Short mmCIF file of C-alpha atoms in Angstrom, two decimals:
data_model
loop_
_atom_site.label_atom_id
_atom_site.label_comp_id
_atom_site.label_asym_id
_atom_site.label_seq_id
_atom_site.Cartn_x
_atom_site.Cartn_y
_atom_site.Cartn_z
CA MET W 1 -8.30 15.29 -10.82
CA ILE W 2 -11.48 14.49 -12.78
CA PHE W 3 -9.92 11.24 -14.05
CA GLN W 4 -9.00 10.30 -10.46
CA LYS W 5 -12.61 10.78 -9.33
CA ILE W 6 -13.93 8.75 -12.26
CA ALA W 7 -11.38 5.98 -11.62
CA ARG W 8 -12.30 5.74 -7.94
CA SER W 9 -15.99 5.65 -8.83
CA ILE W 10 -15.36 2.83 -11.32
CA ILE W 11 -13.45 0.85 -8.67
CA LYS W 12 -16.14 1.37 -6.03
CA ILE W 13 -18.98 0.46 -8.39
CA SER W 14 -17.10 -2.68 -9.49
CA PHE W 15 -16.53 -3.82 -5.90
CA ASP W 16 -20.11 -3.04 -4.81
CA PHE W 17 -21.50 -4.90 -7.82
CA SER W 18 -19.30 -7.93 -7.12
CA ILE W 19 -20.45 -8.04 -3.48
CA LYS W 20 -24.12 -7.85 -4.46
CA ILE W 21 -23.70 -10.75 -6.89
CA ILE W 22 -21.97 -12.90 -4.26
CA GLU W 23 -24.66 -12.13 -1.67
CA SER W 24 -27.47 -12.90 -4.12
CA LEU W 25 -25.98 -16.34 -4.83
CA ASN W 26 -25.56 -17.38 -1.19
CA ASP W 27 -27.60 -17.97 1.94
CA MET W 28 -26.58 -15.01 4.11
CA GLU W 29 -28.18 -16.18 7.37
CA PRO W 30 -25.10 -18.17 8.61
CA TYR W 31 -22.93 -15.10 8.00
CA LYS W 32 -25.33 -12.84 9.88
CA LEU W 33 -25.08 -15.27 12.80
CA LYS W 34 -21.28 -15.13 12.58
CA GLU W 35 -21.45 -11.32 12.62
CA ARG W 36 -23.51 -11.42 15.82
CA LYS W 37 -20.94 -13.70 17.44
CA LEU W 38 -18.13 -11.35 16.45
CA SER W 39 -19.98 -8.32 17.84
CA ALA W 40 -20.35 -10.13 21.19
CA MET W 41 -16.61 -10.60 21.58
CA THR W 42 -14.45 -8.68 24.03
CA ASP W 43 -13.16 -5.23 23.09
CA GLY W 44 -9.60 -5.42 21.82
CA THR W 45 -10.00 -8.77 20.11
CA LEU W 46 -9.71 -9.16 16.36
CA GLY W 47 -13.29 -10.42 16.13
CA LYS W 48 -14.70 -7.34 17.85
CA ALA W 49 -12.58 -5.07 15.65
CA ILE W 50 -13.90 -6.79 12.51
CA SER W 51 -17.47 -6.36 13.75
CA ASN W 52 -16.87 -2.66 14.44
CA CYS W 53 -15.27 -2.19 11.02
CA LEU W 54 -18.22 -3.79 9.23
CA ARG W 55 -20.69 -1.72 11.24
CA ASP W 56 -18.86 1.57 10.65
CA ASN W 57 -18.74 0.92 6.89
CA ASN W 58 -22.30 -0.41 6.68
CA LEU W 59 -21.05 -3.75 5.35
CA SER W 60 -21.63 -7.43 6.04
CA LEU W 61 -19.48 -10.54 5.96
CA VAL W 62 -19.25 -11.77 2.38
CA PRO W 63 -19.26 -15.55 1.79
CA GLY W 64 -15.75 -16.77 1.05
CA TYR W 65 -14.19 -13.42 1.86
CA GLU W 66 -14.23 -13.33 5.67
CA SER W 67 -10.43 -13.36 5.74
CA HIS W 68 -10.48 -10.29 3.52
CA ASP W 69 -12.06 -8.28 6.36
CA LEU W 70 -9.53 -9.79 8.76
CA LYS W 71 -6.69 -8.41 6.63
CA HIS W 72 -8.25 -4.95 6.45
CA VAL W 73 -8.38 -4.76 10.23
CA ILE W 74 -4.95 -6.23 11.00
CA LEU W 75 -3.14 -4.25 8.30
CA GLY W 76 -4.99 -1.01 8.96
CA TYR W 77 -6.23 -0.41 5.42
CA GLU W 78 -9.58 1.37 5.22
CA MET W 79 -12.44 0.02 3.12
CA THR W 80 -12.05 2.60 0.37
CA PRO W 81 -11.23 2.08 -3.34
CA VAL W 82 -7.62 3.25 -2.99
CA ASP W 83 -6.94 1.33 0.23
CA GLU W 84 -8.44 -1.80 -1.33
CA ILE W 85 -5.84 -1.64 -4.11
CA ARG W 86 -3.11 -0.81 -1.58
CA MET W 87 -3.99 -3.88 0.45
CA GLN W 88 -3.75 -6.10 -2.63
CA ALA W 89 -0.29 -4.64 -3.33
CA PHE W 90 0.68 -5.49 0.26
CA MET W 91 -0.73 -9.01 -0.03
CA LEU W 92 1.10 -9.65 -3.29
CA GLY W 93 4.33 -8.65 -1.58
CA ASN W 94 3.23 -10.85 1.32
CA ARG W 95 3.35 -13.90 -1.02
CA ASN W 96 -0.38 -14.13 -1.71
CA TYR W 97 -0.12 -15.17 -5.37
CA THR W 98 -3.78 -15.48 -6.31
CA LEU W 99 -5.56 -14.49 -9.52
CA PRO W 100 -7.97 -12.02 -7.78
CA CYS W 101 -4.99 -10.32 -6.14
CA PHE W 102 -3.23 -9.91 -9.50
CA ILE W 103 -6.38 -8.71 -11.26
CA ILE W 104 -7.34 -6.15 -8.61
CA LEU W 105 -3.84 -4.70 -8.47
CA ILE W 106 -3.61 -4.44 -12.27
CA PHE W 107 -7.06 -2.83 -12.33
CA GLY W 108 -5.91 -0.29 -9.74
CA MET W 109 -2.61 0.47 -11.47
CA VAL W 110 -4.33 1.05 -14.80
CA LEU W 111 -6.93 3.40 -13.30
CA LEU W 112 -4.72 5.08 -10.69
CA PRO W 113 -1.24 5.61 -12.19
CA SER W 114 -0.57 8.48 -9.77
CA LYS W 115 -0.59 5.95 -6.90
CA TRP W 116 2.12 3.64 -8.30
CA SER W 117 4.75 4.81 -5.80
CA LEU W 118 2.29 4.22 -2.95
CA PHE W 119 1.44 0.74 -4.23
CA PHE W 120 5.15 -0.05 -4.51
CA LYS W 121 5.69 0.99 -0.87
CA ASP W 122 2.81 -1.27 0.18
CA PHE W 123 4.28 -4.13 -1.86
CA ASN W 124 7.64 -3.75 -0.08
CA LYS W 125 5.87 -3.49 3.26
CA GLY W 126 4.17 -6.81 2.53
CA ARG W 127 7.49 -8.42 1.57
CA ASN W 128 8.91 -7.61 4.99
CA ALA W 129 5.88 -8.71 7.02
CA LYS W 130 4.86 -12.14 8.27
CA PRO W 131 2.71 -13.98 5.67
CA ILE W 132 -0.97 -13.85 6.63
CA ALA W 133 -2.68 -15.11 3.47
CA LEU W 134 -3.89 -18.26 5.23
CA TRP W 135 -5.09 -16.60 8.43
CA SER W 136 -8.80 -17.16 9.13
CA VAL W 137 -11.41 -15.44 11.28
CA GLU W 138 -12.27 -18.71 12.99
CA GLU W 139 -8.67 -19.22 14.14
CA TYR W 140 -7.79 -15.68 15.19
CA ALA W 141 -11.05 -13.91 16.11
CA ASP W 142 -10.52 -14.28 19.87
CA LYS W 143 -6.88 -13.12 19.75
CA ASP W 144 -5.72 -9.69 20.92
CA LEU W 145 -5.56 -7.37 17.88
CA SER W 146 -2.49 -5.43 19.03
CA VAL W 147 -0.58 -8.67 19.65
CA LEU W 148 -1.46 -9.96 16.18
CA GLN W 149 -0.38 -6.70 14.56
CA TYR W 150 2.95 -6.85 16.38
CA GLU W 151 3.39 -10.45 15.25
CA VAL W 152 2.77 -9.49 11.61
CA PHE W 153 5.01 -6.45 11.48
CA GLU W 154 7.85 -7.30 13.89
CA SER W 155 10.02 -8.63 11.04
CA ALA W 156 9.68 -5.28 9.22
CA SER W 157 12.65 -4.02 11.24
CA ASN W 158 14.87 -6.08 8.91
CA PRO W 159 13.81 -4.89 5.44
CA GLN W 160 14.92 -6.83 2.38
CA ASN W 161 16.69 -4.24 0.29
CA ASN W 162 18.75 -6.55 -1.91
CA ILE W 163 17.99 -5.70 -5.52
CA ASN W 164 19.54 -7.94 -8.19
CA ILE W 165 19.39 -7.92 -11.97
CA VAL W 166 16.27 -10.10 -12.02
CA SER W 167 14.48 -7.59 -9.80
CA ILE W 168 15.49 -4.71 -12.06
CA ILE W 169 14.25 -6.52 -15.18
CA SER W 170 11.03 -7.41 -13.35
CA TYR W 171 10.37 -3.77 -12.48
CA ILE W 172 11.06 -2.72 -16.07
CA ALA W 173 8.64 -5.37 -17.38
CA MET W 174 5.96 -4.28 -14.90
CA PHE W 175 6.39 -0.62 -15.85
CA ALA W 176 6.33 -1.39 -19.57
CA GLY W 177 3.22 -3.56 -19.15
CA VAL W 178 1.26 -0.94 -17.23
CA PHE W 179 2.41 1.82 -19.62
CA GLY W 180 1.23 -0.27 -22.56
CA MET W 181 -2.16 -0.90 -20.97
CA LEU W 182 -2.61 2.80 -20.17
CA PHE W 183 -1.65 3.77 -23.74
CA CYS W 184 -4.16 1.30 -25.24
CA LEU W 185 -6.97 1.94 -22.75
CA PRO W 186 -8.62 4.94 -24.55
CA PHE W 187 -8.78 2.99 -27.83
CA LEU W 188 -10.73 0.17 -26.15
CA PHE W 189 -13.71 2.54 -25.88
CA SER W 190 -13.66 3.30 -29.61
CA VAL W 191 -16.58 2.32 -31.88
CA SER W 192 -14.08 1.34 -34.56
CA VAL W 193 -13.43 -2.39 -34.81
CA ALA W 194 -9.93 -1.67 -36.10
CA ASP W 195 -9.14 0.38 -32.99
CA LEU W 196 -10.55 -2.31 -30.71
CA VAL W 197 -8.51 -5.06 -32.36
CA GLY W 198 -5.40 -2.91 -32.68
CA ALA W 199 -5.50 -1.89 -29.02
CA GLY W 200 -6.87 -5.14 -27.59
CA PHE W 201 -3.89 -7.34 -28.33
CA PRO W 202 -1.28 -4.87 -27.02
CA PHE W 203 -3.42 -4.35 -23.91
CA VAL W 204 -3.42 -8.09 -23.23
CA GLY W 205 0.31 -8.16 -23.98
CA GLY W 206 0.86 -5.40 -21.44
CA ALA W 207 -1.08 -7.35 -18.84
CA ILE W 208 1.05 -10.44 -19.52
CA LEU W 209 4.23 -8.36 -19.20
CA PHE W 210 3.06 -6.93 -15.89
CA ILE W 211 2.03 -10.31 -14.45
CA GLY W 212 5.25 -11.92 -15.66
CA GLY W 213 7.39 -9.22 -14.07
CA LEU W 214 5.42 -9.38 -10.85
CA ASN W 215 5.68 -13.16 -10.73
CA ALA W 216 9.46 -13.00 -11.27
CA LEU W 217 9.75 -10.38 -8.54
CA SER W 218 7.72 -12.58 -6.20
CA ASN W 219 10.03 -15.53 -6.88
CA VAL W 220 13.03 -13.37 -6.03
CA SER W 221 11.42 -12.29 -2.76
CA ARG W 222 10.82 -15.94 -1.79
CA GLN W 223 14.53 -16.62 -2.09
CA HIS W 224 15.40 -14.02 0.57
#
């Protein structure tokens, strides 16, 4: 329980710090104007829902990450540390093969091993939903939110349950990679150079195993 609290605090601090850096490096006035436009939209639209979500969580649009807020609203994931990781698991299953997505999910799996089954469910949910990685606020803000959600999830009634040997090997590689990273993690905080070197290489190897397995699993999902 204590480890879970520490892990969630680490995730939240990391995300908050990243946002502050992005905001400090950009002119935020155009994004504040965009927020005002979203807040003026009709109730029930995606734009209005995004505005309400930002207001309720005391957040602002972040340059380059407007579509991130769009996904939170459409998919129904809250803006909490755990739900942030869950959404990345969904998006990876949804064919969003980006480096930030991989990194955030690995970060979450290392710090929150008790949530692996939940992340896996989100990954499968993403596999069976309509791809939304390229959706933008500008294109969909004035659309009805409930209609968009139906459009995204209507294909979920035909889940892809076919598991072949490549999928099985991919899952084994992912499990082995995360297990290796978890095993090495305590040694990375050691003051001993020998421990750091001895644990550092296996930790990187575990990350490569996980990413390789996830990439193979993603390729399998594209073929169905």
